[in-house]
């Protein structure tokens, strides 16, 4: 099952595409959800694939999903993964390159050991780079 969360200009196109491909019964476009509604969605996921946008490179959804132990595919220009970790906490794809993202997704679907490693590493990365760490670093910098 593929679940799409959010609204946007591509929503109708995605619905039409799923119908044309004969996959509409395996695609659920659930619309916008607030943060209290997302944990049950993440609990059902094996992988979250976070597309970047011009307005928001790092979406909160990827961080929330990783914190709950979901393997993540994120844009290479996102703050979710740092360059020194180079994919340790999430498989990266080239920003705004759907073909590269699809390739990363296919590889992750085919590799259950990598997904298991990313579930653990992603949750650890969020703890290491989470809000508490950010606030502490900001307070130190401003002191």
Tab-separated table of N, CA and C in Angstrom:
chain	number	residue	atom	x	y	z
A	1	UNK	N	0.843	-1.181	0.000
A	1	UNK	CA	0.000	0.000	0.000
A	1	UNK	C	0.882	1.235	0.000
A	2	UNK	N	0.560	2.189	-0.829
A	2	UNK	CA	1.250	3.466	-0.873
A	2	UNK	C	0.303	4.515	-0.312
A	3	UNK	N	0.756	5.239	0.701
A	3	UNK	CA	-0.057	6.277	1.334
A	3	UNK	C	0.603	7.623	1.067
A	4	UNK	N	-0.168	8.545	0.518
A	4	UNK	CA	0.310	9.899	0.274
A	4	UNK	C	-0.338	10.841	1.264
A	5	UNK	N	0.484	11.567	2.010
A	5	UNK	CA	-0.024	12.508	3.006
A	5	UNK	C	0.288	13.912	2.529
A	6	UNK	N	-0.717	14.774	2.580
A	6	UNK	CA	-0.520	16.166	2.208
A	6	UNK	C	-1.404	16.570	1.045
A	7	UNK	N	-1.329	17.838	0.747
A	7	UNK	CA	-2.074	18.423	-0.370
A	7	UNK	C	-1.068	19.055	-1.310
A	8	UNK	N	-1.496	19.325	-2.490
A	8	UNK	CA	-0.606	20.009	-3.413
A	8	UNK	C	-1.102	19.895	-4.831
A	9	UNK	N	-0.377	20.550	-5.701
A	9	UNK	CA	-0.767	20.638	-7.102
A	9	UNK	C	-0.776	19.278	-7.804
A	10	UNK	N	-0.024	18.320	-7.316
A	10	UNK	CA	0.094	17.019	-7.972
A	10	UNK	C	-0.937	15.991	-7.508
A	11	UNK	N	-1.734	16.330	-6.523
A	11	UNK	CA	-2.678	15.361	-5.945
A	11	UNK	C	-3.598	14.743	-7.003
A	12	UNK	N	-4.253	15.564	-7.792
A	12	UNK	CA	-5.172	15.045	-8.813
A	12	UNK	C	-4.436	14.221	-9.856
A	13	UNK	N	-3.258	14.690	-10.237
A	13	UNK	CA	-2.448	13.942	-11.205
A	13	UNK	C	-2.092	12.559	-10.647
A	14	UNK	N	-1.737	12.492	-9.363
A	14	UNK	CA	-1.396	11.210	-8.751
A	14	UNK	C	-2.596	10.261	-8.721
A	15	UNK	N	-3.773	10.794	-8.434
A	15	UNK	CA	-4.989	9.966	-8.454
A	15	UNK	C	-5.236	9.414	-9.856
A	16	UNK	N	-5.112	10.275	-10.855
A	16	UNK	CA	-5.308	9.842	-12.238
A	16	UNK	C	-4.263	8.813	-12.652
A	17	UNK	N	-3.024	9.031	-12.257
A	17	UNK	CA	-1.943	8.119	-12.600
A	17	UNK	C	-2.174	6.745	-11.974
A	18	UNK	N	-2.568	6.727	-10.701
A	18	UNK	CA	-2.857	5.451	-10.039
A	18	UNK	C	-3.975	4.705	-10.769
A	19	UNK	N	-4.991	5.432	-11.206
A	19	UNK	CA	-6.074	4.806	-11.965
A	19	UNK	C	-5.590	4.254	-13.284
A	20	UNK	N	-4.793	5.034	-14.003
A	20	UNK	CA	-4.278	4.608	-15.304
A	20	UNK	C	-3.354	3.401	-15.188
A	21	UNK	N	-2.618	3.318	-14.086
A	21	UNK	CA	-1.692	2.200	-13.881
A	21	UNK	C	-2.371	0.977	-13.275
A	22	UNK	N	-3.640	1.131	-12.912
A	22	UNK	CA	-4.358	0.020	-12.296
A	22	UNK	C	-3.958	-0.236	-10.854
A	23	UNK	N	-3.443	0.786	-10.197
A	23	UNK	CA	-2.983	0.625	-8.812
A	23	UNK	C	-3.816	1.436	-7.822
A	24	UNK	N	-4.945	1.966	-8.257
A	24	UNK	CA	-5.763	2.825	-7.390
A	24	UNK	C	-6.179	2.118	-6.107
A	25	UNK	N	-6.336	0.794	-6.168
A	25	UNK	CA	-6.717	0.048	-4.961
A	25	UNK	C	-5.559	-0.101	-3.978
A	26	UNK	N	-4.350	0.306	-4.387
A	26	UNK	CA	-3.183	0.230	-3.502
A	26	UNK	C	-2.599	1.599	-3.191
A	27	UNK	N	-3.351	2.660	-3.525
A	27	UNK	CA	-2.912	4.032	-3.283
A	27	UNK	C	-3.980	4.739	-2.460
A	28	UNK	N	-3.552	5.345	-1.364
A	28	UNK	CA	-4.476	6.090	-0.510
A	28	UNK	C	-3.909	7.487	-0.297
A	29	UNK	N	-4.543	8.483	-0.891
A	29	UNK	CA	-4.137	9.877	-0.711
A	29	UNK	C	-4.985	10.444	0.416
A	30	UNK	N	-4.414	10.495	1.608
A	30	UNK	CA	-5.197	10.804	2.810
A	30	UNK	C	-5.331	12.301	3.089
A	31	UNK	N	-4.666	13.142	2.325
A	31	UNK	CA	-4.761	14.581	2.544
A	31	UNK	C	-3.880	15.034	3.696
A	32	UNK	N	-4.111	16.268	4.121
A	32	UNK	CA	-3.314	16.853	5.204
A	32	UNK	C	-3.636	16.179	6.536
A	33	UNK	N	-2.615	16.048	7.344
A	33	UNK	CA	-2.757	15.513	8.693
A	33	UNK	C	-1.931	16.388	9.615
A	34	UNK	N	-2.430	16.580	10.852
A	34	UNK	CA	-1.620	17.321	11.819
A	34	UNK	C	-0.740	16.330	12.569
A	35	UNK	N	0.175	16.841	13.374
A	35	UNK	CA	1.156	15.964	14.023
A	35	UNK	C	0.536	14.955	14.977
A	36	UNK	N	-0.638	15.227	15.508
A	36	UNK	CA	-1.272	14.231	16.385
A	36	UNK	C	-1.886	13.087	15.580
A	37	UNK	N	-2.074	13.283	14.274
A	37	UNK	CA	-2.675	12.251	13.435
A	37	UNK	C	-1.648	11.398	12.697
A	38	UNK	N	-0.382	11.802	12.719
A	38	UNK	CA	0.606	11.075	11.931
A	38	UNK	C	1.182	9.822	12.584
A	39	UNK	N	1.319	9.734	13.916
A	39	UNK	CA	1.900	8.507	14.478
A	39	UNK	C	1.199	7.215	14.050
A	40	UNK	N	-0.128	7.162	13.981
A	40	UNK	CA	-0.746	5.915	13.498
A	40	UNK	C	-0.386	5.598	12.043
A	41	UNK	N	-0.200	6.634	11.223
A	41	UNK	CA	0.224	6.397	9.840
A	41	UNK	C	1.640	5.825	9.805
A	42	UNK	N	2.529	6.404	10.601
A	42	UNK	CA	3.903	5.906	10.637
A	42	UNK	C	3.970	4.467	11.137
A	43	UNK	N	3.107	4.120	12.075
A	43	UNK	CA	3.103	2.760	12.627
A	43	UNK	C	2.824	1.712	11.554
A	44	UNK	N	2.181	2.121	10.476
A	44	UNK	CA	1.850	1.205	9.386
A	44	UNK	C	2.897	1.191	8.279
A	45	UNK	N	3.914	2.036	8.381
A	45	UNK	CA	4.892	2.199	7.306
A	45	UNK	C	6.138	1.352	7.503
A	46	UNK	N	6.687	0.901	6.394
A	46	UNK	CA	8.020	0.301	6.381
A	46	UNK	C	9.053	1.341	5.979
A	47	UNK	N	8.638	2.255	5.088
A	47	UNK	CA	9.540	3.259	4.528
A	47	UNK	C	8.773	4.564	4.391
A	48	UNK	N	9.450	5.681	4.676
A	48	UNK	CA	8.898	6.987	4.314
A	48	UNK	C	9.822	7.573	3.255
A	49	UNK	N	9.228	8.032	2.172
A	49	UNK	CA	9.981	8.687	1.112
A	49	UNK	C	9.564	10.140	1.128
A	50	UNK	N	10.464	11.012	1.502
A	50	UNK	CA	10.164	12.430	1.686
A	50	UNK	C	10.688	13.218	0.507
A	51	UNK	N	9.765	13.715	-0.319
A	51	UNK	CA	10.153	14.590	-1.424
A	51	UNK	C	10.476	15.965	-0.859
A	52	UNK	N	11.503	16.586	-1.380
A	52	UNK	CA	11.805	17.954	-0.973
A	52	UNK	C	10.979	18.900	-1.824
A	53	UNK	N	10.812	20.079	-1.321
A	53	UNK	CA	10.116	21.108	-2.086
A	53	UNK	C	10.956	22.369	-2.053
A	54	UNK	N	10.609	23.300	-2.882
A	54	UNK	CA	11.345	24.567	-2.878
A	54	UNK	C	11.102	25.336	-1.587
A	55	UNK	N	9.942	25.132	-0.989
A	55	UNK	CA	9.590	25.853	0.231
A	55	UNK	C	10.136	25.186	1.486
A	56	UNK	N	10.300	23.873	1.456
A	56	UNK	CA	10.651	23.162	2.681
A	56	UNK	C	11.551	21.980	2.348
A	57	UNK	N	12.857	22.145	2.534
A	57	UNK	CA	13.779	21.051	2.249
A	57	UNK	C	13.673	19.940	3.282
A	58	UNK	N	13.605	20.303	4.550
A	58	UNK	CA	13.521	19.301	5.605
A	58	UNK	C	12.118	19.320	6.175
A	59	UNK	N	11.375	18.310	5.874
A	59	UNK	CA	10.033	18.227	6.424
A	59	UNK	C	10.038	17.546	7.775
A	60	UNK	N	9.163	17.988	8.626
A	60	UNK	CA	9.037	17.394	9.947
A	60	UNK	C	8.601	15.933	9.857
A	61	UNK	N	7.856	15.596	8.823
A	61	UNK	CA	7.350	14.224	8.683
A	61	UNK	C	8.477	13.197	8.667
A	62	UNK	N	9.551	13.478	7.957
A	62	UNK	CA	10.660	12.521	7.903
A	62	UNK	C	11.296	12.340	9.275
A	63	UNK	N	11.476	13.430	9.994
A	63	UNK	CA	12.065	13.359	11.329
A	63	UNK	C	11.146	12.587	12.272
A	64	UNK	N	9.848	12.883	12.219
A	64	UNK	CA	8.888	12.167	13.075
A	64	UNK	C	8.864	10.680	12.743
A	65	UNK	N	8.885	10.359	11.470
A	65	UNK	CA	8.870	8.952	11.073
A	65	UNK	C	10.134	8.237	11.533
A	66	UNK	N	11.277	8.880	11.344
A	66	UNK	CA	12.536	8.278	11.775
A	66	UNK	C	12.545	8.077	13.287
A	67	UNK	N	11.977	9.015	14.027
A	67	UNK	CA	11.929	8.887	15.488
A	67	UNK	C	11.103	7.684	15.919
A	68	UNK	N	10.125	7.306	15.095
A	68	UNK	CA	9.296	6.146	15.432
A	68	UNK	C	9.838	4.855	14.833
A	69	UNK	N	11.017	4.929	14.191
A	69	UNK	CA	11.653	3.725	13.679
A	69	UNK	C	11.267	3.350	12.269
A	70	UNK	N	10.932	4.328	11.439
A	70	UNK	CA	10.610	4.058	10.040
A	70	UNK	C	11.837	4.396	9.193
A	71	UNK	N	12.212	3.495	8.288
A	71	UNK	CA	13.317	3.764	7.376
A	71	UNK	C	12.940	4.938	6.483
A	72	UNK	N	13.893	5.828	6.227
A	72	UNK	CA	13.593	7.059	5.482
A	72	UNK	C	14.429	7.177	4.222
A	73	UNK	N	13.776	7.685	3.183
A	73	UNK	CA	14.454	8.126	1.973
A	73	UNK	C	14.238	9.632	1.929
A	74	UNK	N	15.329	10.385	1.931
A	74	UNK	CA	15.249	11.841	2.011
A	74	UNK	C	16.104	12.469	0.924
A	75	UNK	N	15.808	13.708	0.618
A	75	UNK	CA	16.573	14.455	-0.358
A	75	UNK	C	17.989	14.688	0.151
A	76	UNK	N	18.940	14.712	-0.761
A	76	UNK	CA	20.337	14.941	-0.374
A	76	UNK	C	20.572	16.342	0.163
A	77	UNK	N	19.623	17.255	-0.031
A	77	UNK	CA	19.818	18.613	0.489
A	77	UNK	C	19.019	18.852	1.765
A	78	UNK	N	18.557	17.808	2.395
A	78	UNK	CA	17.776	17.961	3.613
A	78	UNK	C	18.676	17.942	4.838
A	79	UNK	N	18.207	18.518	5.900
A	79	UNK	CA	18.946	18.490	7.157
A	79	UNK	C	18.744	17.201	7.924
A	80	UNK	N	17.933	16.289	7.417
A	80	UNK	CA	17.676	15.026	8.117
A	80	UNK	C	18.945	14.203	8.194
A	81	UNK	N	19.743	14.253	7.182
A	81	UNK	CA	20.978	13.475	7.171
A	81	UNK	C	22.132	14.438	7.020
A	82	UNK	N	23.164	14.204	7.768
A	82	UNK	CA	24.323	15.074	7.665
A	82	UNK	C	25.350	14.438	6.729
A	83	UNK	N	26.175	15.253	6.060
A	83	UNK	CA	27.126	14.711	5.087
A	83	UNK	C	28.072	13.677	5.672
A	84	UNK	N	28.467	13.860	6.940
A	84	UNK	CA	29.417	12.892	7.509
A	84	UNK	C	28.764	11.539	7.753
A	85	UNK	N	27.452	11.494	7.854
A	85	UNK	CA	26.759	10.215	8.046
A	85	UNK	C	26.456	9.552	6.709
A	86	UNK	N	26.394	10.333	5.650
A	86	UNK	CA	26.185	9.881	4.284
A	86	UNK	C	25.289	8.657	4.171
A	87	UNK	N	24.069	8.818	4.581
A	87	UNK	CA	23.097	7.755	4.400
A	87	UNK	C	22.980	6.796	5.558
A	88	UNK	N	23.735	7.001	6.633
A	88	UNK	CA	23.653	6.087	7.764
A	88	UNK	C	22.286	6.139	8.427
A	89	UNK	N	21.656	7.298	8.408
A	89	UNK	CA	20.350	7.427	9.055
A	89	UNK	C	19.206	7.444	8.054
A	90	UNK	N	19.502	7.539	6.793
A	90	UNK	CA	18.471	7.541	5.758
A	90	UNK	C	19.108	7.494	4.391
A	91	UNK	N	18.498	6.771	3.494
A	91	UNK	CA	19.030	6.695	2.130
A	91	UNK	C	18.707	8.017	1.437
A	92	UNK	N	19.710	8.628	0.839
A	92	UNK	CA	19.531	9.934	0.211
A	92	UNK	C	19.391	9.795	-1.302
A	93	UNK	N	18.634	10.700	-1.886
A	93	UNK	CA	18.524	10.792	-3.338
A	93	UNK	C	18.793	12.240	-3.734
A	94	UNK	N	19.131	12.440	-5.005
A	94	UNK	CA	19.394	13.801	-5.490
A	94	UNK	C	18.121	14.635	-5.414
A	95	UNK	N	18.255	15.814	-4.884
A	95	UNK	CA	17.124	16.715	-4.710
A	95	UNK	C	16.377	16.947	-6.017
A	96	UNK	N	15.066	16.864	-5.947
A	96	UNK	CA	14.160	17.106	-7.071
A	96	UNK	C	14.468	16.230	-8.280
A	97	UNK	N	14.885	14.990	-8.020
A	97	UNK	CA	15.170	14.026	-9.087
A	97	UNK	C	14.311	12.785	-8.837
A	98	UNK	N	13.076	12.772	-9.366
A	98	UNK	CA	12.167	11.653	-9.094
A	98	UNK	C	12.713	10.297	-9.521
A	99	UNK	N	13.472	10.252	-10.614
A	99	UNK	CA	14.049	8.989	-11.067
A	99	UNK	C	15.042	8.432	-10.058
A	100	UNK	N	15.869	9.313	-9.513
A	100	UNK	CA	16.852	8.880	-8.517
A	100	UNK	C	16.153	8.445	-7.228
A	101	UNK	N	15.095	9.176	-6.862
A	101	UNK	CA	14.325	8.792	-5.681
A	101	UNK	C	13.684	7.417	-5.883
A	102	UNK	N	13.119	7.190	-7.063
A	102	UNK	CA	12.486	5.899	-7.355
A	102	UNK	C	13.516	4.768	-7.280
A	103	UNK	N	14.706	5.019	-7.781
A	103	UNK	CA	15.771	4.014	-7.717
A	103	UNK	C	16.145	3.703	-6.267
A	104	UNK	N	16.288	4.753	-5.446
A	104	UNK	CA	16.606	4.558	-4.025
A	104	UNK	C	15.497	3.781	-3.331
A	105	UNK	N	14.262	4.079	-3.683
A	105	UNK	CA	13.122	3.387	-3.086
A	105	UNK	C	13.104	1.916	-3.487
A	106	UNK	N	13.324	1.624	-4.769
A	106	UNK	CA	13.367	0.219	-5.220
A	106	UNK	C	14.454	-0.560	-4.480
A	107	UNK	N	15.633	0.051	-4.337
A	107	UNK	CA	16.741	-0.624	-3.644
A	107	UNK	C	16.384	-0.905	-2.183
A	108	UNK	N	15.736	0.050	-1.539
A	108	UNK	CA	15.393	-0.124	-0.123
A	108	UNK	C	14.278	-1.149	0.055
A	109	UNK	N	13.326	-1.172	-0.854
A	109	UNK	CA	12.262	-2.180	-0.801
A	109	UNK	C	12.853	-3.580	-0.917
A	110	UNK	N	13.867	-3.725	-1.752
A	110	UNK	CA	14.473	-5.034	-2.001
A	110	UNK	C	15.470	-5.470	-0.934
A	111	UNK	N	15.771	-4.613	0.039
A	111	UNK	CA	16.827	-4.900	1.012
A	111	UNK	C	16.314	-4.781	2.449
A	112	UNK	N	15.684	-5.850	2.986
A	112	UNK	CA	15.130	-5.785	4.343
A	112	UNK	C	16.187	-5.550	5.422
A	113	UNK	N	17.417	-6.022	5.202
A	113	UNK	CA	18.470	-5.784	6.193
A	113	UNK	C	18.813	-4.298	6.269
A	114	UNK	N	18.870	-3.636	5.111
A	114	UNK	CA	19.155	-2.193	5.077
A	114	UNK	C	18.014	-1.423	5.747
A	115	UNK	N	16.756	-1.830	5.496
A	115	UNK	CA	15.620	-1.166	6.147
A	115	UNK	C	15.721	-1.303	7.658
A	116	UNK	N	16.069	-2.479	8.133
A	116	UNK	CA	16.190	-2.693	9.582
A	116	UNK	C	17.285	-1.804	10.163
A	117	UNK	N	18.422	-1.700	9.459
A	117	UNK	CA	19.519	-0.854	9.925
A	117	UNK	C	19.071	0.602	9.957
A	118	UNK	N	18.338	1.041	8.921
A	118	UNK	CA	17.895	2.434	8.865
A	118	UNK	C	16.860	2.741	9.938
A	119	UNK	N	16.033	1.764	10.286
A	119	UNK	CA	15.056	1.998	11.367
A	119	UNK	C	15.780	2.347	12.666
A	120	UNK	N	16.807	1.595	12.983
A	120	UNK	CA	17.565	1.834	14.206
A	120	UNK	C	18.394	3.114	14.103
A	121	UNK	N	19.132	3.261	13.013
A	121	UNK	CA	20.006	4.420	12.848
A	121	UNK	C	19.215	5.716	12.771
A	122	UNK	N	18.060	5.685	12.130
A	122	UNK	CA	17.242	6.888	12.021
A	122	UNK	C	16.758	7.355	13.370
A	123	UNK	N	16.268	6.422	14.183
A	123	UNK	CA	15.790	6.778	15.521
A	123	UNK	C	16.933	7.334	16.365
A	124	UNK	N	18.119	6.722	16.264
A	124	UNK	CA	19.282	7.216	17.011
A	124	UNK	C	19.709	8.594	16.519
A	125	UNK	N	19.644	8.824	15.208
A	125	UNK	CA	20.037	10.113	14.643
A	125	UNK	C	19.120	11.226	15.118
A	126	UNK	N	17.829	10.945	15.198
A	126	UNK	CA	16.883	11.959	15.666
A	126	UNK	C	17.204	12.337	17.104
A	127	UNK	N	17.543	11.354	17.912
A	127	UNK	CA	17.914	11.655	19.300
A	127	UNK	C	19.182	12.492	19.351
A	128	UNK	N	20.137	12.165	18.479
A	128	UNK	CA	21.418	12.864	18.458
A	128	UNK	C	21.285	14.291	17.922
A	129	UNK	N	20.329	14.502	17.024
A	129	UNK	CA	20.181	15.811	16.381
A	129	UNK	C	18.813	16.417	16.653
A	130	UNK	N	18.121	15.951	17.660
A	130	UNK	CA	16.750	16.368	17.922
A	130	UNK	C	16.631	17.770	18.484
A	131	UNK	N	15.421	18.128	18.808
A	131	UNK	CA	15.100	19.478	19.276
A	131	UNK	C	15.876	19.848	20.533
A	132	UNK	N	15.991	18.928	21.483
A	132	UNK	CA	16.712	19.231	22.717
A	132	UNK	C	18.173	19.580	22.437
A	133	UNK	N	18.796	18.830	21.522
A	133	UNK	CA	20.192	19.091	21.158
A	133	UNK	C	20.291	20.436	20.434
A	134	UNK	N	19.362	20.698	19.530
A	134	UNK	CA	19.347	21.967	18.800
A	134	UNK	C	19.247	23.142	19.765
A	135	UNK	N	18.317	23.080	20.703
A	135	UNK	CA	18.112	24.165	21.662
A	135	UNK	C	19.359	24.352	22.526
A	136	UNK	N	19.933	23.250	22.982
A	136	UNK	CA	21.151	23.352	23.809
A	136	UNK	C	22.284	23.997	23.022
A	137	UNK	N	22.456	23.599	21.769
A	137	UNK	CA	23.513	24.181	20.926
A	137	UNK	C	23.264	25.666	20.677
A	138	UNK	N	22.002	26.035	20.454
A	138	UNK	CA	21.651	27.427	20.235
A	138	UNK	C	21.920	28.259	21.490
A	139	UNK	N	21.553	27.729	22.649
A	139	UNK	CA	21.803	28.442	23.915
A	139	UNK	C	23.291	28.632	24.145
A	140	UNK	N	24.095	27.594	23.838
A	140	UNK	CA	25.547	27.722	23.978
A	140	UNK	C	26.089	28.790	23.034
A	141	UNK	N	25.591	28.795	21.800
A	141	UNK	CA	26.083	29.753	20.821
A	141	UNK	C	25.720	31.192	21.176
A	142	UNK	N	24.601	31.367	21.850
A	142	UNK	CA	24.157	32.712	22.175
A	142	UNK	C	24.645	33.185	23.542
A	143	UNK	N	25.310	32.321	24.277
A	143	UNK	CA	25.781	32.682	25.621
A	143	UNK	C	27.007	33.589	25.556
